């Protein structure tokens, strides 16, 4: 989401006449987009800002964008006095105007949202880095307030973009040659058109029906808003990728309640059973937090058994990191870092074994792969399946298929994190 925010900011500023340079030493203005989801990401920001100190020069200006800007606000000016502008993501639409003030000599400019804005940042001028696969943000902010999470405080309240604006952007992208579109939101599936009330499943069907589109993805779905019609629309519309990222966070109902996720293990597993009952095989992935305050060994084991029950195709595991302003900051961060690392490893080992066994189901199958890059050293092509798996494959002919093209591949080998095969002729 941050990478895409940067694409939108860059495109908007280029449209205003700013010129992007390859080397930060040549820049008159450096905008630094930041993340504060975990403490490590935030530490990196202040380390990097310190390095910028050395870059200071005649007329050079610095701006800090993103969640650390929103969270730390004017404190950034104290820690890094050479910074002239701080802006959270909910104020990006005002950046052109803030930069005019900056150029006029104003020293300390802030764009800090107070969770009030209803506006979304829609721009026609996104500078997308990949010409084949592109993102579209459809929901900004979050109202879920999970106990551990900074997002509701840094990205403002939840608001959906007008479906007409989303569809117009998707059509423009397809006209420009994009074949894969990924819809984004912290809770992408709580989408609802602000006037027509079009639902997320209806929007998915509409984007997936644009002539010329080949793949539509979406992240991240929240279990609370995961309705059956999402599975039905994936079944019905072939361009919708057969993959759902549905973070569970923990397999223990007690921990889920402490996290304020507002569902139980059983309730979550019911959504998983809908996905498993689909006519197409839909791949599932998840996020997990280990070491949430008070998590016991038995509760960790409940998460491990949930992994075994669901059989996700990938899991992203994080050590709990206390975040400022969040309700969980009031709880003692009772589990030492080494113990969090051990728990992380327990889950990663269990998950690796699940994937080692379950990826073998692809052996001998044929699947369509979108080419992402060429590995010349190994004479291989690297791509991605509709289920979002990395596929390495060989081709018989000397000319490798172009990046962005689609190729049918027969799977000959599987590993815990990727699959390999050979291109089919034709
Ligand atoms: N909106 C999405 C994900 C947002 S952040 C959702 O609700 O699923 C991405 C992931 O970071 C989360 O799913 C969670 O697993 C992790 N995360 C968020 N806050 C965290 C924290 N304080 N410590 C550790 N991991 C965290
Ligand atoms: Fe954070 Fe929860 Fe919102 Fe996801 S749903 S962004 S984890 S508060």
Short mmCIF file of N, CA and C in Angstrom, two decimals, residues 6-172:
data_model
loop_
_atom_site.label_atom_id
_atom_site.label_comp_id
_atom_site.label_asym_id
_atom_site.label_seq_id
_atom_site.Cartn_x
_atom_site.Cartn_y
_atom_site.Cartn_z
N UNK A 6 3.27 5.90 -2.87
CA UNK A 6 4.40 6.64 -3.46
C UNK A 6 4.19 6.84 -4.96
N UNK A 7 3.66 5.81 -5.64
CA UNK A 7 3.39 5.95 -7.08
C UNK A 7 2.40 7.08 -7.33
N UNK A 8 1.41 7.20 -6.44
CA UNK A 8 0.40 8.26 -6.62
C UNK A 8 0.99 9.65 -6.35
N UNK A 9 1.81 9.73 -5.29
CA UNK A 9 2.44 11.02 -4.96
C UNK A 9 3.37 11.44 -6.10
N UNK A 10 4.19 10.51 -6.57
CA UNK A 10 5.15 10.84 -7.64
C UNK A 10 4.40 11.30 -8.90
N UNK A 11 3.37 10.53 -9.29
CA UNK A 11 2.61 10.89 -10.49
C UNK A 11 1.97 12.27 -10.37
N UNK A 12 1.40 12.55 -9.19
CA UNK A 12 0.74 13.84 -8.97
C UNK A 12 1.75 14.97 -9.06
N UNK A 13 2.91 14.79 -8.44
CA UNK A 13 3.92 15.86 -8.43
C UNK A 13 4.53 16.04 -9.82
N UNK A 14 4.72 14.94 -10.55
CA UNK A 14 5.23 15.08 -11.92
C UNK A 14 4.25 15.88 -12.76
N UNK A 15 2.96 15.63 -12.53
CA UNK A 15 1.94 16.38 -13.27
C UNK A 15 2.01 17.88 -12.93
N UNK A 16 2.42 18.17 -11.71
CA UNK A 16 2.55 19.58 -11.28
C UNK A 16 3.82 20.22 -11.85
N UNK A 17 4.65 19.42 -12.53
CA UNK A 17 5.85 19.99 -13.14
C UNK A 17 7.14 19.64 -12.42
N UNK A 18 7.05 18.87 -11.34
CA UNK A 18 8.28 18.44 -10.65
C UNK A 18 8.95 17.35 -11.48
N UNK A 19 10.25 17.26 -11.37
CA UNK A 19 11.02 16.30 -12.16
C UNK A 19 11.66 15.30 -11.22
N UNK A 20 11.47 14.01 -11.50
CA UNK A 20 12.07 12.99 -10.64
C UNK A 20 13.53 12.78 -11.04
N UNK A 21 14.42 12.65 -10.06
CA UNK A 21 15.82 12.37 -10.38
C UNK A 21 16.20 11.00 -9.83
N UNK A 22 17.20 10.38 -10.45
CA UNK A 22 17.56 9.01 -10.08
C UNK A 22 18.35 8.97 -8.77
N UNK A 23 19.13 10.02 -8.53
CA UNK A 23 20.03 10.01 -7.37
C UNK A 23 19.59 11.09 -6.38
N UNK A 24 19.43 10.70 -5.10
CA UNK A 24 18.93 11.67 -4.13
C UNK A 24 19.89 12.85 -3.94
N UNK A 25 21.19 12.62 -4.27
CA UNK A 25 22.15 13.72 -4.15
C UNK A 25 21.79 14.87 -5.12
N UNK A 26 21.11 14.54 -6.23
CA UNK A 26 20.75 15.56 -7.22
C UNK A 26 19.41 16.23 -6.92
N UNK A 27 18.70 15.76 -5.90
CA UNK A 27 17.35 16.26 -5.66
C UNK A 27 17.36 17.57 -4.89
N UNK A 28 16.43 18.47 -5.25
CA UNK A 28 16.24 19.69 -4.47
C UNK A 28 15.26 19.43 -3.33
N UNK A 29 14.42 18.42 -3.53
CA UNK A 29 13.42 18.06 -2.53
C UNK A 29 13.40 16.54 -2.40
N UNK A 30 13.52 16.06 -1.17
CA UNK A 30 13.45 14.61 -0.95
C UNK A 30 12.21 14.31 -0.13
N UNK A 31 11.33 13.47 -0.70
CA UNK A 31 10.14 13.03 0.04
C UNK A 31 10.40 11.61 0.49
N UNK A 32 10.24 11.36 1.77
CA UNK A 32 10.54 10.04 2.32
C UNK A 32 9.26 9.45 2.90
N UNK A 33 8.78 8.37 2.24
CA UNK A 33 7.53 7.73 2.67
C UNK A 33 7.86 6.67 3.73
N UNK A 34 7.11 6.63 4.80
CA UNK A 34 7.49 5.82 5.96
C UNK A 34 6.39 4.87 6.44
N UNK A 35 6.81 3.85 7.19
CA UNK A 35 5.89 2.84 7.73
C UNK A 35 6.12 2.71 9.23
N UNK A 36 5.03 2.56 9.99
CA UNK A 36 5.22 2.39 11.44
C UNK A 36 4.48 1.17 11.97
N UNK A 37 4.22 0.20 11.08
CA UNK A 37 3.41 -0.95 11.49
C UNK A 37 4.09 -1.74 12.62
N UNK A 38 5.43 -1.84 12.56
CA UNK A 38 6.18 -2.46 13.66
C UNK A 38 7.35 -1.56 14.02
N UNK A 39 7.88 -1.74 15.21
CA UNK A 39 8.91 -0.84 15.72
C UNK A 39 10.14 -0.81 14.82
N UNK A 40 10.49 -1.97 14.24
CA UNK A 40 11.68 -2.06 13.39
C UNK A 40 11.59 -1.09 12.22
N UNK A 41 10.41 -1.07 11.60
CA UNK A 41 10.20 -0.20 10.44
C UNK A 41 10.39 1.25 10.87
N UNK A 42 9.88 1.57 12.06
CA UNK A 42 9.95 2.95 12.53
C UNK A 42 11.39 3.35 12.86
N UNK A 43 12.14 2.42 13.49
CA UNK A 43 13.55 2.71 13.82
C UNK A 43 14.34 3.06 12.56
N UNK A 44 14.02 2.32 11.49
CA UNK A 44 14.70 2.52 10.22
C UNK A 44 14.54 3.96 9.73
N UNK A 45 13.36 4.52 9.98
CA UNK A 45 13.08 5.88 9.52
C UNK A 45 14.03 6.87 10.16
N UNK A 46 14.21 6.78 11.47
CA UNK A 46 15.05 7.78 12.14
C UNK A 46 16.52 7.58 11.79
N UNK A 47 16.89 6.34 11.55
CA UNK A 47 18.25 6.05 11.10
C UNK A 47 18.49 6.72 9.74
N UNK A 48 17.53 6.54 8.84
CA UNK A 48 17.64 7.10 7.49
C UNK A 48 17.63 8.63 7.53
N UNK A 49 16.77 9.18 8.39
CA UNK A 49 16.71 10.65 8.49
C UNK A 49 18.06 11.21 8.94
N UNK A 50 18.74 10.47 9.79
CA UNK A 50 20.07 10.88 10.24
C UNK A 50 21.05 10.93 9.08
N UNK A 51 20.89 9.95 8.17
CA UNK A 51 21.76 9.95 6.99
C UNK A 51 21.47 11.14 6.09
N UNK A 52 20.20 11.54 6.04
CA UNK A 52 19.83 12.69 5.20
C UNK A 52 20.51 13.97 5.69
N UNK A 53 20.80 13.97 6.99
CA UNK A 53 21.47 15.14 7.58
C UNK A 53 22.73 15.49 6.78
N UNK A 54 23.45 14.42 6.38
CA UNK A 54 24.70 14.63 5.63
C UNK A 54 24.44 15.18 4.24
N UNK A 55 23.23 14.98 3.75
CA UNK A 55 22.91 15.44 2.39
C UNK A 55 22.49 16.90 2.35
N UNK A 56 22.30 17.47 3.55
CA UNK A 56 21.83 18.86 3.62
C UNK A 56 22.71 19.76 2.76
N UNK A 57 22.08 20.66 2.05
CA UNK A 57 22.88 21.57 1.24
C UNK A 57 22.04 22.78 0.89
N UNK A 58 22.63 23.64 0.13
CA UNK A 58 21.98 24.89 -0.28
C UNK A 58 20.59 24.60 -0.87
N UNK A 59 19.56 25.07 -0.21
CA UNK A 59 18.20 24.98 -0.78
C UNK A 59 17.59 23.58 -0.76
N UNK A 60 18.30 22.58 -0.27
CA UNK A 60 17.73 21.22 -0.28
C UNK A 60 16.67 21.09 0.81
N UNK A 61 15.51 20.53 0.45
CA UNK A 61 14.43 20.42 1.42
C UNK A 61 14.03 18.96 1.61
N UNK A 62 13.55 18.65 2.82
CA UNK A 62 13.16 17.27 3.15
C UNK A 62 11.72 17.23 3.62
N UNK A 63 10.99 16.20 3.16
CA UNK A 63 9.62 15.99 3.61
C UNK A 63 9.49 14.55 4.09
N UNK A 64 8.77 14.34 5.19
CA UNK A 64 8.52 12.98 5.67
C UNK A 64 7.03 12.69 5.49
N UNK A 65 6.74 11.62 4.78
CA UNK A 65 5.36 11.23 4.50
C UNK A 65 5.03 9.93 5.22
N UNK A 66 3.76 9.55 5.22
CA UNK A 66 3.36 8.22 5.68
C UNK A 66 3.05 8.14 7.16
N UNK A 67 3.04 6.90 7.66
CA UNK A 67 2.52 6.63 9.00
C UNK A 67 3.41 7.17 10.11
N UNK A 68 4.73 7.20 9.92
CA UNK A 68 5.59 7.77 10.98
C UNK A 68 5.35 9.28 11.04
N UNK A 69 5.16 9.91 9.88
CA UNK A 69 4.86 11.35 9.84
C UNK A 69 3.57 11.62 10.61
N UNK A 70 2.54 10.82 10.32
CA UNK A 70 1.24 11.03 10.97
C UNK A 70 1.37 10.80 12.48
N UNK A 71 2.09 9.75 12.86
CA UNK A 71 2.19 9.36 14.27
C UNK A 71 3.05 10.33 15.08
N UNK A 72 4.17 10.73 14.53
CA UNK A 72 5.11 11.58 15.28
C UNK A 72 4.81 13.06 15.10
N UNK A 73 4.18 13.42 13.98
CA UNK A 73 3.78 14.81 13.74
C UNK A 73 4.94 15.77 13.89
N UNK A 74 4.70 16.85 14.65
CA UNK A 74 5.69 17.92 14.74
C UNK A 74 6.95 17.49 15.51
N UNK A 75 6.86 16.36 16.24
CA UNK A 75 8.06 15.87 16.93
C UNK A 75 9.19 15.57 15.95
N UNK A 76 8.81 15.30 14.69
CA UNK A 76 9.84 15.03 13.67
C UNK A 76 10.71 16.27 13.46
N UNK A 77 10.09 17.46 13.51
CA UNK A 77 10.86 18.69 13.33
C UNK A 77 11.91 18.83 14.44
N UNK A 78 11.54 18.32 15.65
CA UNK A 78 12.51 18.42 16.76
C UNK A 78 13.65 17.43 16.58
N UNK A 79 13.32 16.20 16.20
CA UNK A 79 14.36 15.18 16.02
C UNK A 79 15.20 15.43 14.78
N UNK A 80 14.59 16.01 13.76
CA UNK A 80 15.30 16.25 12.49
C UNK A 80 14.93 17.65 12.00
N UNK A 81 15.59 18.68 12.54
CA UNK A 81 15.18 20.07 12.26
C UNK A 81 15.31 20.48 10.79
N UNK A 82 16.06 19.71 10.01
CA UNK A 82 16.21 20.04 8.59
C UNK A 82 15.00 19.57 7.77
N UNK A 83 14.04 18.86 8.41
CA UNK A 83 12.80 18.47 7.72
C UNK A 83 11.85 19.66 7.70
N UNK A 84 11.23 19.93 6.53
CA UNK A 84 10.36 21.11 6.42
C UNK A 84 8.89 20.74 6.32
N UNK A 85 8.59 19.47 6.03
CA UNK A 85 7.19 19.11 5.82
C UNK A 85 6.93 17.71 6.35
N UNK A 86 5.85 17.53 7.10
CA UNK A 86 5.43 16.18 7.48
C UNK A 86 3.97 16.01 7.06
N UNK A 87 3.67 14.87 6.44
CA UNK A 87 2.30 14.65 5.98
C UNK A 87 1.92 13.19 6.08
N UNK A 88 0.76 12.94 6.69
CA UNK A 88 0.19 11.59 6.72
C UNK A 88 -0.53 11.32 5.41
N UNK A 89 -0.88 10.04 5.19
CA UNK A 89 -1.43 9.66 3.87
C UNK A 89 -2.77 10.32 3.60
N UNK A 90 -3.54 10.62 4.66
CA UNK A 90 -4.86 11.21 4.43
C UNK A 90 -4.77 12.66 3.95
N UNK A 91 -3.56 13.24 3.92
CA UNK A 91 -3.41 14.62 3.45
C UNK A 91 -2.67 14.71 2.11
N UNK A 92 -2.38 13.57 1.50
CA UNK A 92 -1.59 13.62 0.26
C UNK A 92 -2.24 14.44 -0.84
N UNK A 93 -3.58 14.46 -0.85
CA UNK A 93 -4.23 15.21 -1.94
C UNK A 93 -3.89 16.70 -1.82
N UNK A 94 -3.44 17.14 -0.63
CA UNK A 94 -3.07 18.56 -0.46
C UNK A 94 -1.58 18.81 -0.71
N UNK A 95 -0.83 17.79 -1.09
CA UNK A 95 0.62 17.98 -1.24
C UNK A 95 1.00 19.07 -2.25
N UNK A 96 0.36 19.14 -3.43
CA UNK A 96 0.76 20.20 -4.36
C UNK A 96 0.68 21.58 -3.70
N UNK A 97 -0.40 21.80 -2.95
CA UNK A 97 -0.58 23.11 -2.30
C UNK A 97 0.47 23.30 -1.18
N UNK A 98 0.76 22.22 -0.44
CA UNK A 98 1.76 22.33 0.64
C UNK A 98 3.14 22.62 0.05
N UNK A 99 3.42 22.05 -1.12
CA UNK A 99 4.74 22.26 -1.73
C UNK A 99 4.88 23.68 -2.27
N UNK A 100 3.76 24.28 -2.70
CA UNK A 100 3.82 25.69 -3.12
C UNK A 100 4.26 26.54 -1.92
N UNK A 101 3.68 26.24 -0.76
CA UNK A 101 4.05 27.00 0.46
C UNK A 101 5.52 26.76 0.81
N UNK A 102 5.96 25.51 0.62
CA UNK A 102 7.36 25.17 0.90
C UNK A 102 8.29 25.99 0.01
N UNK A 103 7.92 26.04 -1.27
CA UNK A 103 8.77 26.79 -2.20
C UNK A 103 8.75 28.28 -1.91
N UNK A 104 7.64 28.73 -1.31
CA UNK A 104 7.55 30.15 -0.96
C UNK A 104 8.38 30.47 0.29
N UNK A 105 8.97 29.42 0.89
CA UNK A 105 9.88 29.66 2.00
C UNK A 105 9.35 29.29 3.37
N UNK A 106 8.11 28.77 3.44
CA UNK A 106 7.58 28.36 4.74
C UNK A 106 8.45 27.24 5.30
N UNK A 107 8.70 27.22 6.61
CA UNK A 107 9.68 26.31 7.20
C UNK A 107 9.11 24.98 7.70
N UNK A 108 7.98 25.07 8.36
CA UNK A 108 7.46 23.85 8.99
C UNK A 108 5.99 23.64 8.61
N UNK A 109 5.78 22.80 7.64
CA UNK A 109 4.43 22.60 7.12
C UNK A 109 3.95 21.22 7.55
N UNK A 110 2.70 21.15 8.04
CA UNK A 110 2.18 19.84 8.45
C UNK A 110 0.87 19.53 7.73
N UNK A 111 0.72 18.29 7.34
CA UNK A 111 -0.54 17.77 6.81
C UNK A 111 -0.88 16.57 7.66
N UNK A 112 -1.58 16.83 8.77
CA UNK A 112 -1.85 15.74 9.71
C UNK A 112 -3.36 15.58 9.87
N UNK A 113 -3.82 14.36 9.63
CA UNK A 113 -5.25 14.09 9.64
C UNK A 113 -5.70 13.78 11.07
N UNK A 114 -6.93 14.15 11.41
CA UNK A 114 -7.41 13.84 12.75
C UNK A 114 -8.55 12.82 12.69
N UNK A 115 -8.46 11.90 11.76
CA UNK A 115 -9.47 10.86 11.56
C UNK A 115 -10.80 11.41 11.11
N UNK A 116 -10.84 12.67 10.66
CA UNK A 116 -12.13 13.24 10.28
C UNK A 116 -12.40 13.15 8.79
N UNK A 117 -11.34 13.13 7.99
CA UNK A 117 -11.58 13.31 6.56
C UNK A 117 -12.41 12.19 5.94
N UNK A 118 -13.32 12.61 5.05
CA UNK A 118 -14.15 11.66 4.30
C UNK A 118 -13.55 11.46 2.92
N UNK A 119 -12.52 12.26 2.61
CA UNK A 119 -12.01 12.30 1.24
C UNK A 119 -11.01 11.19 0.97
N UNK A 120 -11.00 10.76 -0.27
CA UNK A 120 -9.99 9.79 -0.70
C UNK A 120 -9.03 10.50 -1.66
N UNK A 121 -7.86 9.93 -1.83
CA UNK A 121 -6.84 10.54 -2.70
C UNK A 121 -6.96 9.87 -4.07
N UNK A 122 -7.75 10.50 -4.95
CA UNK A 122 -7.92 9.97 -6.31
C UNK A 122 -7.06 10.83 -7.22
N UNK A 123 -6.26 10.20 -8.03
CA UNK A 123 -5.47 10.98 -8.96
C UNK A 123 -5.40 10.24 -10.29
N UNK A 124 -5.41 10.99 -11.36
CA UNK A 124 -5.27 10.38 -12.68
C UNK A 124 -3.82 10.18 -13.04
N UNK A 125 -2.93 10.64 -12.19
CA UNK A 125 -1.52 10.75 -12.61
C UNK A 125 -0.59 9.83 -11.84
N UNK A 126 -1.03 8.58 -11.62
CA UNK A 126 -0.19 7.64 -10.88
C UNK A 126 1.00 7.19 -11.73
N UNK A 127 2.21 7.29 -11.14
CA UNK A 127 3.42 6.88 -11.86
C UNK A 127 3.71 5.42 -11.55
N UNK A 128 3.00 4.51 -12.22
CA UNK A 128 3.15 3.08 -11.89
C UNK A 128 4.50 2.56 -12.37
N UNK A 129 5.14 1.76 -11.51
CA UNK A 129 6.50 1.29 -11.83
C UNK A 129 6.48 0.06 -12.74
N UNK A 130 5.41 -0.74 -12.63
CA UNK A 130 5.32 -1.95 -13.45
C UNK A 130 4.28 -1.70 -14.54
N UNK A 131 4.60 -1.91 -15.82
CA UNK A 131 3.64 -1.59 -16.88
C UNK A 131 2.58 -2.67 -17.11
N UNK A 132 2.65 -3.79 -16.40
CA UNK A 132 1.72 -4.90 -16.64
C UNK A 132 0.77 -5.12 -15.46
N UNK A 133 1.34 -4.97 -14.25
CA UNK A 133 0.58 -5.23 -13.03
C UNK A 133 0.49 -3.93 -12.24
N UNK A 134 -0.73 -3.49 -11.91
CA UNK A 134 -0.84 -2.22 -11.19
C UNK A 134 -1.87 -2.27 -10.08
N UNK A 135 -1.66 -1.41 -9.09
CA UNK A 135 -2.55 -1.34 -7.93
C UNK A 135 -3.60 -0.24 -8.10
N UNK A 136 -4.75 -0.45 -7.48
CA UNK A 136 -5.74 0.63 -7.33
C UNK A 136 -6.24 0.57 -5.88
N UNK A 137 -6.11 1.68 -5.16
CA UNK A 137 -6.65 1.72 -3.80
C UNK A 137 -8.16 1.96 -3.89
N UNK A 138 -8.94 1.08 -3.25
CA UNK A 138 -10.39 1.28 -3.28
C UNK A 138 -10.95 1.66 -1.91
N UNK A 139 -10.23 1.30 -0.84
CA UNK A 139 -10.65 1.69 0.51
C UNK A 139 -9.44 2.29 1.21
N UNK A 140 -9.60 3.45 1.81
CA UNK A 140 -8.52 4.05 2.60
C UNK A 140 -8.90 3.98 4.08
N UNK A 141 -7.86 4.00 4.95
CA UNK A 141 -8.08 4.05 6.39
C UNK A 141 -8.64 2.76 6.97
N UNK A 142 -8.95 2.79 8.27
CA UNK A 142 -9.48 1.60 8.94
C UNK A 142 -10.24 2.00 10.20
N UNK A 143 -11.38 1.33 10.42
CA UNK A 143 -12.19 1.58 11.63
C UNK A 143 -12.22 0.36 12.54
N UNK A 144 -11.35 -0.61 12.34
CA UNK A 144 -11.47 -1.86 13.08
C UNK A 144 -10.81 -1.80 14.47
N UNK A 145 -9.79 -1.00 14.62
CA UNK A 145 -9.13 -0.82 15.92
C UNK A 145 -8.70 -2.13 16.58
N UNK A 146 -8.00 -2.97 15.87
CA UNK A 146 -7.39 -4.14 16.51
C UNK A 146 -6.44 -3.60 17.59
N UNK A 147 -6.38 -4.31 18.72
CA UNK A 147 -5.71 -3.75 19.90
C UNK A 147 -4.24 -3.41 19.68
N UNK A 148 -3.59 -4.11 18.73
CA UNK A 148 -2.14 -3.95 18.53
C UNK A 148 -1.78 -2.97 17.42
N UNK A 149 -2.77 -2.44 16.70
CA UNK A 149 -2.46 -1.88 15.37
C UNK A 149 -2.53 -0.35 15.30
N UNK A 150 -1.54 0.25 14.63
CA UNK A 150 -1.49 1.72 14.51
C UNK A 150 -2.34 2.26 13.36
N UNK A 151 -2.71 1.38 12.43
CA UNK A 151 -3.31 1.88 11.18
C UNK A 151 -4.52 2.83 11.39
N UNK A 152 -5.47 2.49 12.29
CA UNK A 152 -6.60 3.41 12.45
C UNK A 152 -6.17 4.82 12.91
N UNK A 153 -5.01 4.90 13.55
CA UNK A 153 -4.52 6.19 14.05
C UNK A 153 -3.67 6.91 13.00
N UNK A 154 -3.11 6.15 12.06
CA UNK A 154 -2.20 6.79 11.10
C UNK A 154 -2.83 6.99 9.73
N UNK A 155 -3.82 6.19 9.36
CA UNK A 155 -4.39 6.31 8.01
C UNK A 155 -5.81 6.85 8.00
N UNK A 156 -6.29 7.26 9.18
CA UNK A 156 -7.60 7.90 9.23
C UNK A 156 -8.75 6.91 9.19
N UNK A 157 -9.96 7.46 9.15
CA UNK A 157 -11.12 6.58 9.21
C UNK A 157 -11.36 5.91 7.87
N UNK A 158 -12.13 4.83 7.94
CA UNK A 158 -12.35 4.06 6.72
C UNK A 158 -13.26 4.80 5.75
N UNK A 159 -12.84 4.88 4.50
CA UNK A 159 -13.67 5.50 3.47
C UNK A 159 -13.43 4.80 2.13
N UNK A 160 -14.52 4.57 1.41
CA UNK A 160 -14.44 3.88 0.12
C UNK A 160 -14.45 4.90 -1.00
N UNK A 161 -13.73 4.59 -2.06
CA UNK A 161 -13.74 5.44 -3.25
C UNK A 161 -14.99 5.18 -4.07
N UNK A 162 -15.41 6.16 -4.82
CA UNK A 162 -16.58 5.97 -5.69
C UNK A 162 -16.25 4.88 -6.71
N UNK A 163 -17.22 3.98 -6.96
CA UNK A 163 -16.96 2.87 -7.89
C UNK A 163 -16.72 3.41 -9.30
N UNK A 164 -17.39 4.51 -9.66
CA UNK A 164 -17.20 5.06 -11.02
C UNK A 164 -15.74 5.47 -11.20
N UNK A 165 -15.14 6.04 -10.14
CA UNK A 165 -13.75 6.48 -10.22
C UNK A 165 -12.82 5.27 -10.30
N UNK A 166 -13.12 4.21 -9.53
CA UNK A 166 -12.30 2.98 -9.56
C UNK A 166 -12.37 2.35 -10.95
N UNK A 167 -13.60 2.25 -11.48
CA UNK A 167 -13.77 1.58 -12.77
C UNK A 167 -13.14 2.39 -13.90
N UNK A 168 -13.23 3.72 -13.81
CA UNK A 168 -12.62 4.55 -14.85
C UNK A 168 -11.10 4.36 -14.82
N UNK A 169 -10.54 4.30 -13.61
CA UNK A 169 -9.09 4.10 -13.50
C UNK A 169 -8.70 2.72 -14.06
N UNK A 170 -9.49 1.71 -13.72
CA UNK A 170 -9.19 0.35 -14.21
C UNK A 170 -9.25 0.31 -15.74
N UNK A 171 -10.25 0.98 -16.33
CA UNK A 171 -10.37 0.98 -17.81
C UNK A 171 -9.18 1.71 -18.43
N UNK A 172 -8.78 2.83 -17.83
CA UNK A 172 -7.61 3.55 -18.36
C UNK A 172 -6.37 2.66 -18.31
#
